[in-house]
Amino acid sequence: YDGHLCLFDYSQNLVLDASVHQSPITSVCVVPSSSSDTESRILASSSHDLTACLTRIFLSPESPTAFTIASLHLHTSPLSSISTDPSGSHLLTSSWDGLIDVYDTSIPDDHQVNLERGDDRKKRRKTAPANIKRKAPMAVLESHTARVSKALFAASESAQGKAYSCGFDSTVRTWDVESGVCINTVNVPERPILDLAETPDGNVLLAASTDRTVSIFDLRVSSLSSSTGTMMHSVTPSSIATSETGKHQVVTGSYDGVARLWDLRSTKGAMTNFRVWDGMKVLAVDLAGNVVGIGGEGGMEVWRIAGGS
């Protein structure tokens, strides 16, 4: 919430603290690169300050550093998420303004957005430093009728060019990104959706909603129209993560401070759960093999699942 990006080592020691945004950061992702450069990475972040940023971090063991290299503009409300495609060439940002913006990850030679003009969309923003290039979206996806909670590119190669999104209008939408057209809408009445995740094989889409469920959508059906199952929670599930190495495993975080591990082959109950904090919400989870990263009101923790993969 302080607008900083923090880098930790595996012992949870803070090794880098970079001030990137002027308001709370809502989402961060690593942008993949085909470059042979092993000394740096580009992180993409979204914020309540109405912008997203591209920040390059240099991983020198002696003195890690970070520089913001581009600022992504034109949303008119806080951003809720940012995600990258598998190649790292494009980004999706979702916002409370009901829009999804599509950006490429190239760094422009000059500003693409003039923040000095006086129109309503820009006059509320502070001008970014001159060395940080301001990028405009290459396309805008417009169909949601309320806040967009999450937007992500399709994971499987067979679905390249597609994206999925969810929002407070109780819908899950499928997009043709190139044409900017919503090609499918699933309505889940009276269930505002907070988070969305896809299994790495591209077969299943998972949506966490305020009715204390995570809905399961089978992407292999010809017409995605309704969920094929649910994972019940005792409180609102806030976040979902799938594992690249265990295609049936899913971790969810929730507002009761508990993280839960599920197996998609049997979703009557969680395989196991572990209380991370008492009286504080889990706001984000990530899963890599048998290691779970958890962020929330209590800070950040790393847990290992015994026997998991």
Coordinates of N, CA, C and O in Angstrom, one line a residue, residues 9-132:
D9 N 15.0 -12.2 -0.8 CA 15.7 -13.5 -1.1 C 14.8 -14.6 -0.5 O 13.8 -14.4 0.1
Y10 N 15.3 -15.8 -0.8 CA 14.5 -17.0 -0.3 C 14.5 -17.1 1.2 O 13.7 -17.9 1.8
S11 N 15.3 -16.4 1.9 CA 15.3 -16.4 3.4 C 14.4 -15.2 3.9 O 14.3 -14.9 5.1
Q12 N 13.7 -14.6 2.9 CA 12.7 -13.5 3.2 C 13.4 -12.2 3.7 O 12.8 -11.4 4.4
N13 N 14.7 -12.1 3.4 CA 15.4 -10.9 3.7 C 15.2 -9.8 2.6 O 15.3 -10.2 1.4
L14 N 14.9 -8.6 2.9 CA 14.7 -7.6 2.0 C 16.0 -7.2 1.3 O 16.9 -6.8 2.0
V15 N 16.1 -7.3 0.0 CA 17.3 -6.9 -0.7 C 17.1 -5.7 -1.6 O 18.1 -5.1 -2.1
L16 N 15.9 -5.3 -1.9 CA 15.6 -4.1 -2.7 C 14.3 -3.5 -2.4 O 13.3 -4.2 -2.3
D17 N 14.2 -2.2 -2.3 CA 13.0 -1.5 -2.0 C 13.0 -0.3 -2.9 O 13.8 0.6 -2.8
A18 N 12.0 -0.3 -3.9 CA 12.0 0.7 -4.9 C 10.6 1.4 -4.9 O 9.6 0.8 -4.9
S19 N 10.6 2.8 -4.8 CA 9.4 3.6 -4.8 C 9.0 3.7 -6.3 O 9.7 4.4 -7.1
V20 N 7.9 3.1 -6.6 CA 7.4 3.1 -8.1 C 6.2 3.9 -8.3 O 6.0 4.6 -9.3
H21 N 5.2 3.7 -7.4 CA 3.9 4.4 -7.5 C 3.6 5.3 -6.4 O 4.2 5.2 -5.3
Q22 N 2.7 6.2 -6.6 CA 2.3 7.2 -5.6 C 1.1 6.8 -4.8 O 0.7 7.5 -3.8
S23 N 0.5 5.6 -5.1 CA -0.6 5.0 -4.4 C -0.4 3.5 -4.3 O 0.5 3.0 -4.8
P24 N -1.3 2.8 -3.6 CA -1.2 1.4 -3.4 C -1.0 0.6 -4.7 O -1.6 0.9 -5.7
I25 N -0.1 -0.4 -4.7 CA 0.1 -1.3 -5.8 C -0.9 -2.4 -5.7 O -1.0 -3.0 -4.6
T26 N -1.5 -2.8 -6.8 CA -2.6 -3.8 -6.7 C -2.1 -5.1 -7.4 O -2.7 -6.2 -7.1
S27 N -1.1 -5.1 -8.2 CA -0.7 -6.3 -8.9 C 0.7 -6.1 -9.5 O 1.1 -5.0 -9.9
V28 N 1.5 -7.2 -9.5 CA 2.8 -7.2 -10.1 C 3.0 -8.5 -10.8 O 2.6 -9.6 -10.4
C29 N 3.7 -8.4 -12.0 CA 4.1 -9.6 -12.7 C 5.5 -9.4 -13.3 O 5.9 -8.3 -13.5
V30 N 6.2 -10.5 -13.5 CA 7.5 -10.5 -14.2 C 7.2 -10.7 -15.7 O 6.5 -11.6 -16.1
V31 N 7.8 -9.8 -16.5 CA 7.7 -9.8 -17.9 C 8.7 -10.8 -18.5 O 9.9 -10.5 -18.4
P32 N 8.3 -11.9 -19.2 CA 9.3 -12.8 -19.8 C 10.1 -12.1 -20.8 O 9.7 -11.2 -21.5
S33 N 11.3 -12.6 -21.0 CA 12.2 -12.0 -22.0 C 13.0 -13.1 -22.8 O 13.4 -14.1 -22.2
S34 N 13.1 -12.9 -24.1 CA 13.9 -13.8 -24.9 C 15.4 -13.5 -24.9 O 16.2 -14.2 -25.4
S35 N 15.7 -12.4 -24.2 CA 17.1 -11.9 -24.1 C 18.0 -12.9 -23.3 O 17.5 -13.5 -22.4
S36 N 19.3 -12.9 -23.6 CA 20.2 -13.7 -22.8 C 20.6 -13.0 -21.5 O 21.5 -13.5 -20.8
D37 N 20.1 -11.8 -21.3 CA 20.5 -11.0 -20.2 C 20.0 -11.7 -18.9 O 18.8 -11.9 -18.7
T38 N 20.9 -12.1 -18.0 CA 20.6 -12.8 -16.8 C 20.7 -11.8 -15.6 O 20.5 -12.2 -14.5
E39 N 21.2 -10.6 -15.9 CA 21.4 -9.7 -14.8 C 20.3 -8.8 -14.4 O 20.3 -8.1 -13.4
S40 N 19.2 -8.8 -15.3 CA 18.1 -7.9 -15.0 C 16.8 -8.5 -15.4 O 16.8 -9.5 -16.2
R41 N 15.7 -8.0 -14.8 CA 14.4 -8.4 -15.1 C 13.5 -7.2 -15.2 O 13.8 -6.1 -14.6
I42 N 12.4 -7.3 -16.0 CA 11.4 -6.2 -16.0 C 10.2 -6.6 -15.3 O 9.7 -7.7 -15.5
L43 N 9.8 -5.8 -14.3 CA 8.5 -6.0 -13.6 C 7.5 -5.1 -14.1 O 7.8 -3.9 -14.3
A44 N 6.2 -5.5 -14.2 CA 5.1 -4.7 -14.5 C 4.2 -4.6 -13.3 O 3.9 -5.6 -12.6
S45 N 3.8 -3.4 -13.0 CA 3.0 -3.2 -11.8 C 1.8 -2.3 -12.1 O 1.9 -1.4 -13.0
S46 N 0.7 -2.5 -11.4 CA -0.5 -1.6 -11.5 C -0.8 -1.0 -10.2 O -0.5 -1.6 -9.1
S47 N -1.5 0.1 -10.2 CA -1.7 0.9 -9.0 C -3.0 1.7 -9.0 O -3.7 1.9 -10.0
H48 N -3.3 2.1 -7.8 CA -4.5 3.0 -7.6 C -4.2 4.4 -8.1 O -5.1 5.2 -8.1
D49 N -3.0 4.7 -8.5 CA -2.6 6.0 -9.0 C -3.0 6.2 -10.5 O -2.6 7.2 -11.1
L50 N -3.8 5.2 -11.0 CA -4.3 5.3 -12.4 C -3.3 4.9 -13.4 O -3.6 5.0 -14.6
T51 N -2.2 4.4 -13.0 CA -1.1 4.0 -14.0 C -0.6 2.6 -13.7 O -0.8 2.0 -12.6
A52 N 0.1 2.1 -14.7 CA 0.9 0.9 -14.6 C 2.3 1.3 -14.9 O 2.5 2.3 -15.6
C53 N 3.3 0.6 -14.4 CA 4.7 0.9 -14.7 C 5.5 -0.3 -15.1 O 5.2 -1.4 -14.7
L54 N 6.5 -0.1 -15.9 CA 7.5 -1.1 -16.2 C 8.8 -0.7 -15.5 O 9.3 0.5 -15.7
T55 N 9.3 -1.5 -14.7 CA 10.5 -1.2 -13.9 C 11.5 -2.3 -14.1 O 11.2 -3.5 -14.0
R56 N 12.7 -1.9 -14.5 CA 13.8 -2.8 -14.7 C 14.6 -2.9 -13.4 O 15.0 -1.9 -12.8
I57 N 14.8 -4.2 -12.9 CA 15.6 -4.4 -11.7 C 16.9 -5.1 -12.1 O 16.9 -6.0 -13.0
F58 N 18.0 -4.7 -11.6 CA 19.3 -5.2 -11.8 C 19.7 -6.1 -10.6 O 19.7 -5.6 -9.5
L59 N 20.0 -7.3 -10.9 CA 20.2 -8.3 -9.8 C 21.6 -8.5 -9.3 O 22.0 -9.6 -9.0
S60 N 22.3 -7.4 -9.3 CA 23.7 -7.5 -8.8 C 23.7 -7.9 -7.4 O 23.0 -7.4 -6.5
P61 N 24.5 -9.0 -7.0 CA 24.6 -9.5 -5.6 C 25.1 -8.4 -4.7 O 24.7 -8.4 -3.5
E62 N 25.9 -7.5 -5.2 CA 26.5 -6.5 -4.3 C 25.5 -5.4 -4.0 O 25.3 -4.9 -2.9
S63 N 24.8 -4.9 -5.1 CA 23.9 -3.8 -4.9 C 22.8 -3.8 -5.9 O 22.9 -3.1 -7.0
P64 N 21.7 -4.5 -5.7 CA 20.5 -4.5 -6.6 C 20.0 -3.1 -6.7 O 19.9 -2.4 -5.8
T65 N 19.6 -2.8 -7.9 CA 19.0 -1.5 -8.2 C 17.7 -1.6 -9.0 O 17.5 -2.7 -9.7
A66 N 16.9 -0.6 -9.1 CA 15.7 -0.6 -9.9 C 15.5 0.8 -10.5 O 15.7 1.8 -9.9
F67 N 15.0 0.8 -11.8 CA 14.7 2.0 -12.5 C 13.4 1.8 -13.2 O 13.2 0.9 -14.0
T68 N 12.4 2.7 -13.0 CA 11.2 2.7 -13.8 C 11.5 3.3 -15.2 O 12.0 4.4 -15.3
I69 N 11.1 2.5 -16.2 CA 11.4 2.9 -17.6 C 10.2 3.3 -18.4 O 10.4 3.9 -19.5
A70 N 9.0 3.0 -18.0 CA 7.8 3.4 -18.7 C 6.6 3.5 -17.8 O 6.5 2.7 -16.9
S71 N 5.8 4.4 -18.1 CA 4.5 4.6 -17.3 C 3.4 4.5 -18.3 O 3.3 5.1 -19.3
L72 N 2.4 3.5 -18.0 CA 1.3 3.2 -18.9 C 0.1 4.0 -18.4 O -0.4 3.9 -17.3
H73 N -0.5 4.7 -19.3 CA -1.6 5.7 -19.0 C -2.9 5.5 -19.7 O -3.0 4.7 -20.6
L74 N -3.9 6.2 -19.3 CA -5.2 6.5 -19.9 C -6.4 5.8 -19.2 O -7.5 6.0 -19.5
H75 N -6.2 4.9 -18.2 CA -7.3 4.5 -17.3 C -7.7 5.7 -16.5 O -6.9 6.6 -16.1
T76 N -9.0 5.8 -16.2 CA -9.5 6.9 -15.4 C -9.9 6.5 -14.0 O -10.5 7.4 -13.3
S77 N -9.7 5.3 -13.6 CA -10.0 4.8 -12.3 C -8.9 3.9 -11.8 O -8.0 3.5 -12.7
P78 N -8.8 3.5 -10.5 CA -7.7 2.7 -10.1 C -7.6 1.4 -10.9 O -8.6 0.8 -11.3
L79 N -6.4 0.9 -11.1 CA -6.1 -0.3 -11.8 C -6.2 -1.5 -10.8 O -5.7 -1.4 -9.7
S80 N -6.8 -2.6 -11.3 CA -6.9 -3.7 -10.4 C -5.9 -4.9 -10.7 O -5.6 -5.7 -9.8
S81 N -5.4 -4.9 -11.9 CA -4.5 -6.0 -12.2 C -3.7 -5.7 -13.5 O -4.1 -4.8 -14.3
I82 N -2.5 -6.4 -13.6 CA -1.7 -6.3 -14.8 C -1.2 -7.7 -15.0 O -0.8 -8.4 -14.1
S83 N -1.2 -8.1 -16.3 CA -0.6 -9.5 -16.6 C 0.0 -9.4 -18.0 O -0.2 -8.5 -18.8
T84 N 0.9 -10.4 -18.2 CA 1.7 -10.5 -19.4 C 1.3 -11.7 -20.2 O 0.8 -12.7 -19.7
D85 N 1.5 -11.6 -21.5 CA 1.4 -12.9 -22.3 C 2.6 -13.7 -22.2 O 3.6 -13.3 -21.7
P86 N 2.6 -15.0 -22.6 CA 3.7 -15.9 -22.4 C 5.0 -15.4 -23.0 O 6.1 -15.7 -22.5
S87 N 4.9 -14.6 -24.1 CA 6.2 -14.2 -24.8 C 6.7 -12.9 -24.1 O 7.9 -12.5 -24.4
G88 N 5.9 -12.2 -23.3 CA 6.4 -11.0 -22.7 C 6.3 -9.8 -23.7 O 6.8 -8.7 -23.4
S89 N 5.6 -9.9 -24.8 CA 5.5 -8.8 -25.7 C 4.3 -7.9 -25.5 O 4.3 -6.7 -26.0
H90 N 3.3 -8.4 -24.7 CA 2.1 -7.6 -24.5 C 1.6 -7.7 -23.1 O 1.9 -8.7 -22.4
L91 N 0.9 -6.6 -22.6 CA 0.4 -6.6 -21.3 C -1.1 -6.3 -21.3 O -1.6 -5.6 -22.3
L92 N -1.8 -6.7 -20.3 CA -3.2 -6.4 -20.1 C -3.4 -5.7 -18.8 O -2.8 -6.2 -17.8
T93 N -4.1 -4.6 -18.8 CA -4.4 -3.9 -17.5 C -5.9 -3.9 -17.4 O -6.6 -3.6 -18.3
S94 N -6.4 -4.2 -16.2 CA -7.8 -4.0 -15.9 C -8.1 -2.9 -14.9 O -7.2 -2.6 -14.0
S95 N -9.2 -2.3 -14.9 CA -9.5 -1.2 -14.1 C -10.9 -1.1 -13.6 O -11.8 -1.7 -14.1
W96 N -11.1 -0.3 -12.5 CA -12.4 0.0 -12.0 C -13.2 0.8 -13.0 O -14.4 1.0 -12.8
D97 N -12.6 1.4 -14.0 CA -13.4 2.1 -15.0 C -14.1 1.2 -16.0 O -14.8 1.7 -16.9
G98 N -14.0 -0.1 -15.8 CA -14.7 -1.1 -16.6 C -14.0 -1.4 -17.9 O -14.5 -2.1 -18.8
L99 N -12.7 -0.9 -18.1 CA -12.0 -1.1 -19.3 C -10.8 -2.0 -19.1 O -10.3 -2.1 -18.0
I100 N -10.4 -2.7 -20.2 CA -9.1 -3.5 -20.2 C -8.3 -2.8 -21.3 O -8.7 -2.7 -22.5
D101 N -7.1 -2.4 -21.0 CA -6.2 -1.8 -22.0 C -5.1 -2.9 -22.4 O -4.6 -3.6 -21.5
V102 N -4.7 -2.8 -23.6 CA -3.7 -3.7 -24.2 C -2.5 -2.8 -24.5 O -2.6 -1.8 -25.3
Y103 N -1.3 -3.2 -24.0 CA -0.1 -2.5 -24.3 C 1.0 -3.4 -24.9 O 1.0 -4.6 -24.5
D104 N 1.8 -2.9 -25.7 CA 3.0 -3.7 -26.0 C 4.1 -3.3 -25.0 O 4.0 -2.2 -24.3
T105 N 5.1 -4.1 -24.9 CA 6.1 -3.8 -23.8 C 7.4 -3.1 -24.3 O 8.4 -3.0 -23.6
S106 N 7.3 -2.6 -25.6 CA 8.5 -1.8 -26.1 C 8.5 -0.5 -25.4 O 7.5 0.0 -24.9
I107 N 9.7 0.1 -25.2 CA 9.9 1.4 -24.6 C 9.9 2.4 -25.7 O 10.8 2.4 -26.5
P108 N 9.0 3.4 -25.7 CA 9.0 4.4 -26.7 C 10.2 5.3 -26.6 O 10.7 5.6 -25.5
D109 N 10.5 5.9 -27.8 CA 11.6 6.9 -27.8 C 11.1 8.2 -27.2 O 11.9 9.0 -26.7
D110 N 9.8 8.5 -27.3 CA 9.3 9.7 -26.8 C 7.9 9.5 -26.1 O 7.4 8.4 -26.3
H111 N 7.4 10.4 -25.4 CA 6.1 10.3 -24.7 C 5.0 10.1 -25.8 O 4.9 10.8 -26.8
Q112 N 4.1 9.2 -25.5 CA 2.9 8.9 -26.3 C 1.7 9.6 -25.8 O 0.7 9.7 -26.5
V113 N 1.8 10.0 -24.5 CA 0.6 10.7 -23.9 C 1.1 12.0 -23.3 O 2.1 12.1 -22.6
N114 N 0.3 13.1 -23.7 CA 0.6 14.4 -23.2 C -0.2 14.7 -21.9 O -1.4 14.8 -22.0
L115 N 0.4 14.7 -20.8 CA -0.3 14.9 -19.5 C -0.5 16.4 -19.2 O -1.0 16.7 -18.2
E116 N 0.0 17.3 -20.1 CA -0.2 18.7 -19.8 C -1.5 19.2 -20.3 O -1.9 20.4 -20.0
R117 N -2.2 18.5 -21.1 CA -3.5 19.0 -21.6 C -4.5 19.0 -20.5 O -4.4 18.3 -19.5
G118 N -5.5 19.8 -20.7 CA -6.4 20.0 -19.6 C -7.7 19.2 -19.6 O -8.6 19.5 -18.8
D119 N -7.8 18.2 -20.4 CA -9.1 17.4 -20.4 C -9.2 16.6 -19.1 O -8.3 16.4 -18.4
D120 N -10.4 16.1 -18.9 CA -10.8 15.5 -17.6 C -10.0 14.2 -17.4 O -9.7 13.8 -16.3
R121 N -9.6 13.5 -18.5 CA -9.0 12.2 -18.3 C -7.5 12.3 -17.8 O -7.0 11.4 -17.3
K122 N -6.9 13.5 -17.9 CA -5.5 13.6 -17.6 C -5.2 14.7 -16.6 O -4.1 14.6 -16.0
K123 N -6.1 15.6 -16.3 CA -5.7 16.7 -15.5 C -5.5 16.3 -14.0 O -4.9 17.1 -13.3
R124 N -6.0 15.2 -13.6 CA -5.9 14.8 -12.2 C -4.6 14.1 -11.9 O -4.2 13.8 -10.8
R125 N -3.8 13.8 -13.0 CA -2.6 13.0 -12.8 C -1.4 14.0 -12.6 O -1.3 15.0 -13.3
K126 N -0.5 13.6 -11.8 CA 0.8 14.3 -11.7 C 1.7 13.9 -12.9 O 1.7 12.7 -13.3
T127 N 2.4 14.8 -13.4 CA 3.3 14.5 -14.5 C 4.5 13.6 -14.1 O 5.1 13.8 -13.1
A128 N 4.7 12.5 -14.9 CA 5.8 11.6 -14.5 C 7.1 12.3 -14.8 O 7.2 13.2 -15.6
P129 N 8.2 11.8 -14.2 CA 9.5 12.4 -14.5 C 9.8 12.3 -15.9 O 9.4 11.3 -16.6
A130 N 10.6 13.2 -16.5 CA 10.8 13.3 -17.9 C 11.5 12.1 -18.5 O 11.3 11.7 -19.6
N131 N 12.3 11.4 -17.6 CA 13.0 10.2 -18.1 C 12.2 9.0 -18.2 O 12.6 7.9 -18.7
I132 N 11.0 9.0 -17.6 CA 10.1 7.9 -17.7 C 9.1 8.1 -18.8 O 8.3 9.0 -18.8

